Every structure is written in structure tokens, then in C-alpha cells.
mmCIF file of C-alpha atoms in Angstrom:
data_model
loop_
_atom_site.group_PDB
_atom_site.id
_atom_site.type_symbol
_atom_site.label_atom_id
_atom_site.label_comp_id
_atom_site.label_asym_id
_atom_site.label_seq_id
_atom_site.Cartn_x
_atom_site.Cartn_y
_atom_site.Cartn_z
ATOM 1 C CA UNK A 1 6.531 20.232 2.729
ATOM 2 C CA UNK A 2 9.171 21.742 0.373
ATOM 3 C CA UNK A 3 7.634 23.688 -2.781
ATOM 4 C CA UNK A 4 10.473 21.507 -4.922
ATOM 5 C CA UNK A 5 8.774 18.321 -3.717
ATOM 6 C CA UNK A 6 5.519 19.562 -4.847
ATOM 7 C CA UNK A 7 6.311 20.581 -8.175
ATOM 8 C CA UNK A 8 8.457 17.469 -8.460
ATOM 9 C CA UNK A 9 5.374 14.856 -7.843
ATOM 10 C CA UNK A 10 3.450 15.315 -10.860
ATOM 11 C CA UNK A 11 0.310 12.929 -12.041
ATOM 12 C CA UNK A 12 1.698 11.312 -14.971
ATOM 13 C CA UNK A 13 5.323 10.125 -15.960
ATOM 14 C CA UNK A 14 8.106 7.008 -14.263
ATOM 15 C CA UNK A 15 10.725 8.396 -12.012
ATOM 16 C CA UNK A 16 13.641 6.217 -11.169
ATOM 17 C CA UNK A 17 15.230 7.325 -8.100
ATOM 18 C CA UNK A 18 18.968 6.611 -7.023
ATOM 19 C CA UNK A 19 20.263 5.692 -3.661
ATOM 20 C CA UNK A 20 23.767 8.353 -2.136
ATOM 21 C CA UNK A 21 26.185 6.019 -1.059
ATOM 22 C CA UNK A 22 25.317 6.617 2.702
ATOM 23 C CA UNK A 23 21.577 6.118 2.264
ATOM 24 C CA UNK A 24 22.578 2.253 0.590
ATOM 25 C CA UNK A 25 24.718 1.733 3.391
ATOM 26 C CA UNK A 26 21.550 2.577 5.812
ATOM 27 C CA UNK A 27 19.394 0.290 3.917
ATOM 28 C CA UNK A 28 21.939 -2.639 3.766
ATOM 29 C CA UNK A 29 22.742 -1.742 7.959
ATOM 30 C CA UNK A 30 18.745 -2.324 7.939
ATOM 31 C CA UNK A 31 19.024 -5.587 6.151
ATOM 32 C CA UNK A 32 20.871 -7.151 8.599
ATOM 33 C CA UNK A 33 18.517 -5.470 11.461
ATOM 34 C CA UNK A 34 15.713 -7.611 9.230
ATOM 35 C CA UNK A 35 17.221 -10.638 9.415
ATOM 36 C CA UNK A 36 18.216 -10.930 13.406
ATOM 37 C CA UNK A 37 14.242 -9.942 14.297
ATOM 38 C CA UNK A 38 13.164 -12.608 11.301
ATOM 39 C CA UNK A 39 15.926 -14.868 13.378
ATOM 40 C CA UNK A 40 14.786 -14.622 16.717
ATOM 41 C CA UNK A 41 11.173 -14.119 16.375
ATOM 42 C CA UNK A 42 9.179 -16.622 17.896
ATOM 43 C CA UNK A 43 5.170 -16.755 18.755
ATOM 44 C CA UNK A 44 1.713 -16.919 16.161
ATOM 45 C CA UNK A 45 3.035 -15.701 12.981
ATOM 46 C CA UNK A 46 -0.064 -13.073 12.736
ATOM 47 C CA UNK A 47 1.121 -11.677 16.055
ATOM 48 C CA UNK A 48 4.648 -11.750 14.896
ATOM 49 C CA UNK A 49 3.679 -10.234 11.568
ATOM 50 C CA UNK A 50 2.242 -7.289 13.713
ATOM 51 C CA UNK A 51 5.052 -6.644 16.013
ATOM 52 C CA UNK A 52 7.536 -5.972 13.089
ATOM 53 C CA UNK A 53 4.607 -3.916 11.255
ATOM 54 C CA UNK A 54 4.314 -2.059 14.036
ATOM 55 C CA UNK A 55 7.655 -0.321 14.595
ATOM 56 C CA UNK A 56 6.818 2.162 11.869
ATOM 57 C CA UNK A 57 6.747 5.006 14.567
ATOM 58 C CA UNK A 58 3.395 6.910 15.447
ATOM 59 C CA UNK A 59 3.079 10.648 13.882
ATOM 60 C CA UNK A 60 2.978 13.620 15.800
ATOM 61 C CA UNK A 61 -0.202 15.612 16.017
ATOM 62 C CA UNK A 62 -2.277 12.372 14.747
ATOM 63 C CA UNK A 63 -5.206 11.199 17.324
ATOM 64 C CA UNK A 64 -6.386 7.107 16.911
ATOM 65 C CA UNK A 65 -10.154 5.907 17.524
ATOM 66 C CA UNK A 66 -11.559 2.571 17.470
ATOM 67 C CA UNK A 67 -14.067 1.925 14.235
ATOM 68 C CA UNK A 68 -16.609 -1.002 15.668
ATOM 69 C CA UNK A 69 -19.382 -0.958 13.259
ATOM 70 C CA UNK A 70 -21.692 -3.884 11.695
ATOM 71 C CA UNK A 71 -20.013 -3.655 8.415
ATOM 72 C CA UNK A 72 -16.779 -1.488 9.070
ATOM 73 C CA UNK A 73 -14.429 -2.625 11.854
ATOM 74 C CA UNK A 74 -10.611 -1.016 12.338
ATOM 75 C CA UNK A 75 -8.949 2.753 13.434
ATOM 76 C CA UNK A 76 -9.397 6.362 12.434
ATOM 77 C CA UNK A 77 -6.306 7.884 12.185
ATOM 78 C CA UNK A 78 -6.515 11.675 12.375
ATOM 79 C CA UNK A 79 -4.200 14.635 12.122
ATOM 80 C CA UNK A 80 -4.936 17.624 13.757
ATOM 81 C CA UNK A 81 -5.182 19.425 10.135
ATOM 82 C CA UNK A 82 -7.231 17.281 8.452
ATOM 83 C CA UNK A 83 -10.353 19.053 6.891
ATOM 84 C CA UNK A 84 -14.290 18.035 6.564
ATOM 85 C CA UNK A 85 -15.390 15.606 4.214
ATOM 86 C CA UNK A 86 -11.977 14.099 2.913
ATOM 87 C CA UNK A 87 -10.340 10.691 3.817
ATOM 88 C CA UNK A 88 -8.158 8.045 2.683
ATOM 89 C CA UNK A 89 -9.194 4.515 2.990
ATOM 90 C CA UNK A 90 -6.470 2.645 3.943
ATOM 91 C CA UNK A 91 -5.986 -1.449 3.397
ATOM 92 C CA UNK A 92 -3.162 -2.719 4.996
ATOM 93 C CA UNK A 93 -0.475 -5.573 3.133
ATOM 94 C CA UNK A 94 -0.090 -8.874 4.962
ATOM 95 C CA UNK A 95 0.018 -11.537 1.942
ATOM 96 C CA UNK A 96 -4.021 -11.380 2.520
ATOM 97 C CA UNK A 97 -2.980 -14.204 5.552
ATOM 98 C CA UNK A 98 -1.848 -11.454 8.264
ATOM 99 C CA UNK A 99 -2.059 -7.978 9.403
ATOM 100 C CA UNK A 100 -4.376 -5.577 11.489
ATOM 101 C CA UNK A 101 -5.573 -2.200 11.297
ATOM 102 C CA UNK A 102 -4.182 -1.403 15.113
ATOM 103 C CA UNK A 103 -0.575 -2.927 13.916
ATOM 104 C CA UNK A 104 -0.306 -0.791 10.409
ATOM 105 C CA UNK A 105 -1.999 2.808 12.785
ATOM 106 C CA UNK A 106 2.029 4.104 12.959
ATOM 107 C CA UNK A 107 2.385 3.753 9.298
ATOM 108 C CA UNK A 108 -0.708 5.511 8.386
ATOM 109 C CA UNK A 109 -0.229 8.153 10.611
ATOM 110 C CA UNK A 110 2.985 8.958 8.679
ATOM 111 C CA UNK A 111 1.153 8.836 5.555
ATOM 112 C CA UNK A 112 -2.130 10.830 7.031
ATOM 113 C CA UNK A 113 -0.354 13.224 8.676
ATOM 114 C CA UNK A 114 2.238 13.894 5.757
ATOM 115 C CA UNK A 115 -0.943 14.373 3.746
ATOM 116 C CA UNK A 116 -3.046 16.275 6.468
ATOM 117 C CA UNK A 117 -5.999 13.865 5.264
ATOM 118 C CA UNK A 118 -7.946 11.456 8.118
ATOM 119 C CA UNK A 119 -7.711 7.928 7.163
ATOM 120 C CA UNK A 120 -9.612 5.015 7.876
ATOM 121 C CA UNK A 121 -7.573 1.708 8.104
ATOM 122 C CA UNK A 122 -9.608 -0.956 8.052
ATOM 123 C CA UNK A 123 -9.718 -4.893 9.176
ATOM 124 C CA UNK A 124 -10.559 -7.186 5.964
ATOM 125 C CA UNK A 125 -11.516 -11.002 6.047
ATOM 126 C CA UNK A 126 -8.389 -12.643 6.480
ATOM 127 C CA UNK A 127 -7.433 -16.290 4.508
ATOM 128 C CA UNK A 128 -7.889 -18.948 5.021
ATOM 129 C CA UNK A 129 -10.577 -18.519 7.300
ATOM 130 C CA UNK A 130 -12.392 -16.422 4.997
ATOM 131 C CA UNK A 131 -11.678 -16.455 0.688
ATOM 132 C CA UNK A 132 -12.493 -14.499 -2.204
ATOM 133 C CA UNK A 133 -14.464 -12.462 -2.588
ATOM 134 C CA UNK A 134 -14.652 -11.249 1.205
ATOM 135 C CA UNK A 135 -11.794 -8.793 1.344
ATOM 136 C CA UNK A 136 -13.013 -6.848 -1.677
ATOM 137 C CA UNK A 137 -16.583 -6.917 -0.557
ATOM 138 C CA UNK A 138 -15.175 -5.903 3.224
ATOM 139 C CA UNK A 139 -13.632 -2.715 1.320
ATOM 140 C CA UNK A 140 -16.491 -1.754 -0.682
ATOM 141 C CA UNK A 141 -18.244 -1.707 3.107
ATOM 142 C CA UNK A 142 -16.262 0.496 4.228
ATOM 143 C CA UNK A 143 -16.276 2.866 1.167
ATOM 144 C CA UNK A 144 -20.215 3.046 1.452
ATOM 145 C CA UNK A 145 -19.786 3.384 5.293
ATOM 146 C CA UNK A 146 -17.547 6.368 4.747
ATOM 147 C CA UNK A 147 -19.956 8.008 2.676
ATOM 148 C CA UNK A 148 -22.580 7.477 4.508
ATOM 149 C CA UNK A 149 -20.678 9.639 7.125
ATOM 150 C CA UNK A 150 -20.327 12.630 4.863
ATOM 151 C CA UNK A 151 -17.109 11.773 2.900
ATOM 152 C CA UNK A 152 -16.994 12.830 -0.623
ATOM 153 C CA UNK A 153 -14.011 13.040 -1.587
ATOM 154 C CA UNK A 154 -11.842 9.923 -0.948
ATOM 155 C CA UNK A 155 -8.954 8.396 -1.803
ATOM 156 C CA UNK A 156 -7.572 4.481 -1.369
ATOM 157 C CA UNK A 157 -4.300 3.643 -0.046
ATOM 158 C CA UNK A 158 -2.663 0.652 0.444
ATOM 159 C CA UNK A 159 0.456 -1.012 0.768
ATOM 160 C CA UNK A 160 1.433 -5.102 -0.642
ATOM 161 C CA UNK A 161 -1.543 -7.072 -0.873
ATOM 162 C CA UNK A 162 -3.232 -4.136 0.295
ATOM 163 C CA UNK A 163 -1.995 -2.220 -2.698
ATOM 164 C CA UNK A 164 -3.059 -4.758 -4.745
ATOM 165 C CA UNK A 165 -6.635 -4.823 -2.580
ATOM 166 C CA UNK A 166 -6.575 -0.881 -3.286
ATOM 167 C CA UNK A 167 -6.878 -1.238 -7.206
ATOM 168 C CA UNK A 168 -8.945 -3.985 -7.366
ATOM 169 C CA UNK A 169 -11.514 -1.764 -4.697
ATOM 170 C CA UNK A 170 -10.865 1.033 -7.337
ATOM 171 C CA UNK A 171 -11.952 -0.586 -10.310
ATOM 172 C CA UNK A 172 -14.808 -2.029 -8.715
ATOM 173 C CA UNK A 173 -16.102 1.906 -7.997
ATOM 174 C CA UNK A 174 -14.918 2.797 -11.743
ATOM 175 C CA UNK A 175 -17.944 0.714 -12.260
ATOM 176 C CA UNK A 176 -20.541 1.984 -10.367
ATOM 177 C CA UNK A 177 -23.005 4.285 -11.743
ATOM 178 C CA UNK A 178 -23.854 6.641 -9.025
ATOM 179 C CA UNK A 179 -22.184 7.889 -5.749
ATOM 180 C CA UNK A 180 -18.390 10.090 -5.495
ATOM 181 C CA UNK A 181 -15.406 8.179 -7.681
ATOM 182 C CA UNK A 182 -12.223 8.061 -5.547
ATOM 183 C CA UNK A 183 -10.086 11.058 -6.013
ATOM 184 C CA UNK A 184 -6.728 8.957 -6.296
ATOM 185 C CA UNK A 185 -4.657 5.588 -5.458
ATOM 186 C CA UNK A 186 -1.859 5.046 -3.799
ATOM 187 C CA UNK A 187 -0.034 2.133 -3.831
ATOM 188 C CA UNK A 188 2.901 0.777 -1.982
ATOM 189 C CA UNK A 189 4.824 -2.719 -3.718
ATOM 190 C CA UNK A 190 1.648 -3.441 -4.972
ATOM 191 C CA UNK A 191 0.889 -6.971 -5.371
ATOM 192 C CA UNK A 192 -1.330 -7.170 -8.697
ATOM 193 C CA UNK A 193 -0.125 -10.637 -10.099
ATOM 194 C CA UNK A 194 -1.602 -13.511 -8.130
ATOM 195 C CA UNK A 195 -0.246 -16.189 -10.853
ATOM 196 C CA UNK A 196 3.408 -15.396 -9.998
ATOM 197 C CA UNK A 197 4.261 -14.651 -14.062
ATOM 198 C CA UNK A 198 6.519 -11.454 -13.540
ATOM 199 C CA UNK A 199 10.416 -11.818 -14.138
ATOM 200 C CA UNK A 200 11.141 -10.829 -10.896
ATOM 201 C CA UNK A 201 9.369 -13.295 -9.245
ATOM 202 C CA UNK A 202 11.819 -15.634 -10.248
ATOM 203 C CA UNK A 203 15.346 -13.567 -10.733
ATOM 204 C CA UNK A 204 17.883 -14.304 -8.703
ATOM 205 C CA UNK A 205 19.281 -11.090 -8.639
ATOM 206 C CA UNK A 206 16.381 -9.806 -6.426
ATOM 207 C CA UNK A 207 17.457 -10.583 -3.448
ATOM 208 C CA UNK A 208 14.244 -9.403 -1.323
ATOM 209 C CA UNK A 209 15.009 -9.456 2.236
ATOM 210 C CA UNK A 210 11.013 -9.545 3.322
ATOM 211 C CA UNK A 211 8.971 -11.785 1.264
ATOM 212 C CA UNK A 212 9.874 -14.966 -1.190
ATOM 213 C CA UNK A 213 8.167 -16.380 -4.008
ATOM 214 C CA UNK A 214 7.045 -19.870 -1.708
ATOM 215 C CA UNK A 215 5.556 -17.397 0.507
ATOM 216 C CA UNK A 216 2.948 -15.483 -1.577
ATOM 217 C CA UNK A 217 2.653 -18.598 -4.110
ATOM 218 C CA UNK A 218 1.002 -20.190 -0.676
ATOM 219 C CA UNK A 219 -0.512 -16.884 0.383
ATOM 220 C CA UNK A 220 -1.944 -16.522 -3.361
ATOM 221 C CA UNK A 221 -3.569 -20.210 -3.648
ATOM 222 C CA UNK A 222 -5.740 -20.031 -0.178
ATOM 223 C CA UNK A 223 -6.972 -16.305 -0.635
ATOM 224 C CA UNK A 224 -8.231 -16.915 -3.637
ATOM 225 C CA UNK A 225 -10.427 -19.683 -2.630
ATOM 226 C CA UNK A 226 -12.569 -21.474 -5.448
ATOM 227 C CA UNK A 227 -11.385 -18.693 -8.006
ATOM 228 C CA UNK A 228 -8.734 -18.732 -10.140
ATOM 229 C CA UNK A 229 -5.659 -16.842 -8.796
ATOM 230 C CA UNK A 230 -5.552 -15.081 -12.148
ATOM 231 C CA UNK A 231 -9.110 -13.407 -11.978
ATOM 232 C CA UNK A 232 -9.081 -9.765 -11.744
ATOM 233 C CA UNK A 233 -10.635 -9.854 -8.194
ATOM 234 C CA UNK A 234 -7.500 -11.702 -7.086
ATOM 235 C CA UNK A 235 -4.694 -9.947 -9.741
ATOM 236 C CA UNK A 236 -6.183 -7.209 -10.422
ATOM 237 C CA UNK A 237 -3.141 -6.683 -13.159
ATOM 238 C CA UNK A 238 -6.010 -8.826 -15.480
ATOM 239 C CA UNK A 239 -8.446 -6.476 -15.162
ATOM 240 C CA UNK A 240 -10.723 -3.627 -17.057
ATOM 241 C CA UNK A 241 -8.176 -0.694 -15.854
ATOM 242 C CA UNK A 242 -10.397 1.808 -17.458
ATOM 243 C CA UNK A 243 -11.934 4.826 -15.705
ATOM 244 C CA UNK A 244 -9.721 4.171 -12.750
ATOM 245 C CA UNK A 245 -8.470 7.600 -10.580
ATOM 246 C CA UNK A 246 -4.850 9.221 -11.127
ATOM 247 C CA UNK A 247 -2.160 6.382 -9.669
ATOM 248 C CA UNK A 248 1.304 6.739 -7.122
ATOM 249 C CA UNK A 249 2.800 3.494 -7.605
ATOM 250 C CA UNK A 250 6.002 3.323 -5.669
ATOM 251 C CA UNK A 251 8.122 -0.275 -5.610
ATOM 252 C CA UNK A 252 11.956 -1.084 -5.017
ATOM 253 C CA UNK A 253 14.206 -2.610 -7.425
ATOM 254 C CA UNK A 254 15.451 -5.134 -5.231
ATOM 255 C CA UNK A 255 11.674 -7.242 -4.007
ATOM 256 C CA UNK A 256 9.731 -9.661 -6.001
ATOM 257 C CA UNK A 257 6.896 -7.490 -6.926
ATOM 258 C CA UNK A 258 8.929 -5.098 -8.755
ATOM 259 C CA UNK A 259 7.463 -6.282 -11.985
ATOM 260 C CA UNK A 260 4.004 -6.788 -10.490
ATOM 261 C CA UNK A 261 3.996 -2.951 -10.052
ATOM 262 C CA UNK A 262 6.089 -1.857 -13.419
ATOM 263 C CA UNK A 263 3.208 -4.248 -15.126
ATOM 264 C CA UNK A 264 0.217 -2.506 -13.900
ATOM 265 C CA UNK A 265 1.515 0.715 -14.797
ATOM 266 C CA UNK A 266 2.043 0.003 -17.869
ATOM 267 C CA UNK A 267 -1.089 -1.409 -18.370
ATOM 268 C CA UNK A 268 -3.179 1.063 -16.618
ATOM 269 C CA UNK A 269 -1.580 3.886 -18.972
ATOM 270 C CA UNK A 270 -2.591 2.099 -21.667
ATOM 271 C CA UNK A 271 -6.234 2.160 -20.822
ATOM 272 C CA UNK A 272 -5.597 6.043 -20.649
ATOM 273 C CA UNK A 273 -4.961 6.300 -16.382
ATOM 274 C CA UNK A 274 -2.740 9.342 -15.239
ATOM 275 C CA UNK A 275 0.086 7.032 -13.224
ATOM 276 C CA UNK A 276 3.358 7.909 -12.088
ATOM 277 C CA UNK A 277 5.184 5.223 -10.982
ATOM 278 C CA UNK A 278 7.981 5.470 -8.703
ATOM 279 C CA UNK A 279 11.253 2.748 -8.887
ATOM 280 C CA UNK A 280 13.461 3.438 -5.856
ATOM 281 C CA UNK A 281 16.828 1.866 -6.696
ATOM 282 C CA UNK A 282 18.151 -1.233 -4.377
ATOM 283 C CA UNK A 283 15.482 -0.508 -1.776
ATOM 284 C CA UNK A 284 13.217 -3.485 -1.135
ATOM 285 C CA UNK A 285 9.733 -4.765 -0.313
ATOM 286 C CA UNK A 286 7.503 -1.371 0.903
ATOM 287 C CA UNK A 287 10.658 0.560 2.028
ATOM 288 C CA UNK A 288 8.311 3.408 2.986
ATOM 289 C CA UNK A 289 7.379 1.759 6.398
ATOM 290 C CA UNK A 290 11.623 2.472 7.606
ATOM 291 C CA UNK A 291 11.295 6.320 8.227
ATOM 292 C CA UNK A 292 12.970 5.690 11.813
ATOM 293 C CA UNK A 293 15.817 4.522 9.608
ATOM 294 C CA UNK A 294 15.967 5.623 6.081
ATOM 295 C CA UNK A 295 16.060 9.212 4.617
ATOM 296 C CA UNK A 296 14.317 7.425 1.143
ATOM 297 C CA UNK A 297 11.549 6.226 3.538
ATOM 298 C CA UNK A 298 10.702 9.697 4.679
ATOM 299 C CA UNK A 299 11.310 10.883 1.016
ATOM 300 C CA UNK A 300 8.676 8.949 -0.543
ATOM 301 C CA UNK A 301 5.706 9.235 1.783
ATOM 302 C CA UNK A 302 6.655 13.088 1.176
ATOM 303 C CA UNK A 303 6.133 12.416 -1.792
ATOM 304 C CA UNK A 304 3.060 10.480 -1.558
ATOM 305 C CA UNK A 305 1.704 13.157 0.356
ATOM 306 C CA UNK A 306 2.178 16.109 -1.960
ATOM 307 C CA UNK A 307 0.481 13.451 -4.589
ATOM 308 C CA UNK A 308 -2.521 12.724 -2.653
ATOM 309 C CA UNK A 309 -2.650 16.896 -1.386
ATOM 310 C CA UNK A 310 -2.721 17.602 -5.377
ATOM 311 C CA UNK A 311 -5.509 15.032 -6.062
ATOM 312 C CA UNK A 312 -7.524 16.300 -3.710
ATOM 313 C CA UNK A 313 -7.303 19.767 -4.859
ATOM 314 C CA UNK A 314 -7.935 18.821 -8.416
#
């Protein structure tokens, strides 16, 4: 990790990084990769969902073990490096429909590794078969299951609805009484906004080449069950933001939840939150997981990773 990166990633403060003209051409080359595997792919959507997911490439120097436990079920993901008593719970994106721990273990070992932090990525109750409030409760498990090991210093990661899964897990700990408070969040596209209301949702100059607005508006009605898409356990954008951990949000300016992430920030600094928040120009919906193609992929998990070492540390 370069010195410049570290001093660069600070805790508070909005960055808006450009694209070289090569680097756009990458990510418009990848576009069109996108759309022939969206094409062509056949099968259960969940398994299809998992397959693309899983081509984020696995990290050198990371070990994976099965996690098979009453109330905790999913991977450890472990780089050589990482030290006693610190981890990263990780809560994988998915539209809260899709997704498995064992599809999103190449991803987090580029974000574990980068940060030289074990990390626990976890499998949540998955809609419809299970609603509100089952994922949340399924993360506060594993929290309390991770302390119970020995972890006290912890941090929780998470990309899409997992992002969104990440700070809603994180402000139910800012209200607990007793036990460690997370030492950070990280959040990748976050989706916060379960009632669809940000601009981008809706302008047609996003032209997001991974999710649509028909697809979480159907994702968004049969997670959240018999609640109300807009209460804070679903969007957590509507919720008591106070006494939450120093924030990474990182989102593209060409996806749908660009405003869903811009939003929370803004919100969250106004309830006094250390954020920095991250807009990556013309990349799309969590760019970070193309680090076999793009330079800006490997860039911002570097960057991610000098955030979470400096939390830690703190």
C-alpha cells in the first residue's frame, strides 16, 4: 500500500474521482462483456446471480473455512496477516432475493486481504422465503457470535443491499448499551432507500448496466414483508443515524443508487458521523467487484483498505 493512498483516505470529507480516457474505455469494453453474460445466461436466477458474483478473482495469501453454526452459517476468509481479535463482518448485495457467502468469498478476499483483516461473510435469510426482520436479526447473530469468539474490534462491510444491510446492522449496535461498538462501515452502492424516492432512480441519464428500477422496486416490496418499505429496518436512509462508526461510502455516477448513497451521507453528517463518501465518475453499480478488469476497481478497495487499516488503529 502506497503512503500517498494512505494519507489520501481520510475519515471525513466527499471525493469525486475522474475516469483517464483509457480506464472509461475499459469500463465501457466491460459493459458490453455485461451484457453478452446477462444475454446468454440461462439456469435458477440465484445460481446465475452467483456465477457472475463469483468471477471477482480469489486473493493471494487468503485461506477460506466453512462457518456451520446454530445461529451463524457462511465462510471465514483469512489473510495470512491478519492479527488476533479483529474482523470485518461482511453482508453480501443480492437485492435481499439472491446471493451467497461461498459466491461473494473472491470479493472479500480482495477486500480482507487489501486490509490484512479476517472477515466473516455471512448467509442472511433470503426473500421471499423469509421477510423482515430476519436478515437484520441474522446479522446481529453473527455480530454476537463473533464476539463470543474473542473479537473486539470489528468492523461491517457490505456491498448493495448488503451495504444497505451494513448500516441498518450498525445503527442497531449504536443502540445497545453494553458490548464493543463497530470500529467502522464500509459500504459499497449502498442501497438505503427502499421507497425508490432518489432522482436517480428515475433519470434517464443513468444508464446502469446491472440493476433497474423494476428490479429492486420488486426486490424492495417482498423483503420487506408486512413492513413498510420506508421503515428504517428496510431504508435505513429513515433512520436515527446518530452514534453510528466513521463511514466509506463509495457509489458510481452512472447506477441507480447513486442518490441512495449521496443521501445517506448527507444525512449521516448531519447527525455528526465522520463519512467520506466516494463518487467514482461514469463507473456503475459496485464497480469494485471488476479488479480483473479495471485499474478504478483495484483503486478503490485500496482505498477501502487503508480506510478500514486507519479505523482500526484509531
Amino acid at each position: 500500500m502506497s503512503q500517498d493512498i494512505d494519507d489520501e483516505v481520510v475519515l471525513r470529507g466527499t471525493s469525486s474521482i475522474p475516469l483517464s480516457p483509457d480506464e472509461r474505455r475499459r469500463a465501457v469494453a466491460l459493459r458490453e462483456l455485461f451484457a453478452r453474460f446477462w444475454g446468454a445466461a440461462t439456469g435458477e436466477p440465484r445460481a446465475v446471480y452467483d456465477t457472475f458474483v463469483s468471477g471477482s478473482p480469489l486473493a493471494d495469501g487468503v485461506t477460506f473455512d466453512p462457518v456451520d453454526e446454530a445461529d451463524v452459517h457462511g465462510w471465514w476468509v483469512r489473510p495470512k496477516e491478519a492479527g488476533a481479535g479483529r474482523a470485518i463482518l461482511f453482508l453480501h448485495g443480492g437485492g435481499y432475493v439472491q446471493g451467497t457467502a461461498a459466491a461473494y468469498r473472491g470479493f472479500v478476499s480482495q477486500v480482507a486481504g487489501r486490509a490484512r483483516i479476517a472477515a466473516l461473510a455471512i448467509d442472511y435469510p433470503l426473500a421471499p422465503e423469509m421477510t423482515l426482520p430476519a436478515a437484520p436479526n441474522a446479522a446481529l447473530a453473527a455480530w454476537d457470535w463473533l464476539v463470543g469468539q474473542g473479537y473486539d474490534r470489528i468492523a461491517v462491510v457490505g456491498d448493495s443491499a448488503g451495504g444497505g444491510l451494513s448500516l441498518v446492522t450498525l445503527a442497531n449496535l449504536a443502540r445497545r448499551a453494553d458490548g464493543p461498538a463497530p470500529v467502522a462501515g464500509v459500504v459499497f452502492s449502498p442501497w438505503t432507500d427502499l421507497t425508490l424516492s432518489g432522482p436517480s432512480m428515475s433519470d434517464p441519464a443513468v444508464q446502469d448496466p446491472l440493476i433497474g428500477r423494476e428490479y429492486l422496486q420488486d426486490c424492495s416490496r417482498i423483503y420487506a414483508g408486512a413492513l413498510d418499505v420506508g421503515d428504517p429496518l428496510a431504508s435505513p436512509l429513515f433512520g436515527d443515524l446518530r452514534g453510528l462508526p466513521p463511514l466509506l461510502i463509495q457509489v458510481g455516477t452512472d447506477e441507480r443508487l447513486l442518490d441512495d448513497a449521496t443521501r445517506y451521507a448527507a444525512r449521516a453528517t448531519e447527525a455528526g458521523v465522520p463519512v467520506r463518501l466516494e463518487v467514482w465518475d461514469g463507473l456503475h453499480h459496485v464497480f469494485q467487484f471488476d479488479v480483473a478488469h479495471l485499474d478504478s476497481s483495484r483503486r478503490a478497495l485500496d482505498r477501502a483498505a487503508a480506510f478500514l487499516r486507519r479505523a482500526f488503529a484509531s
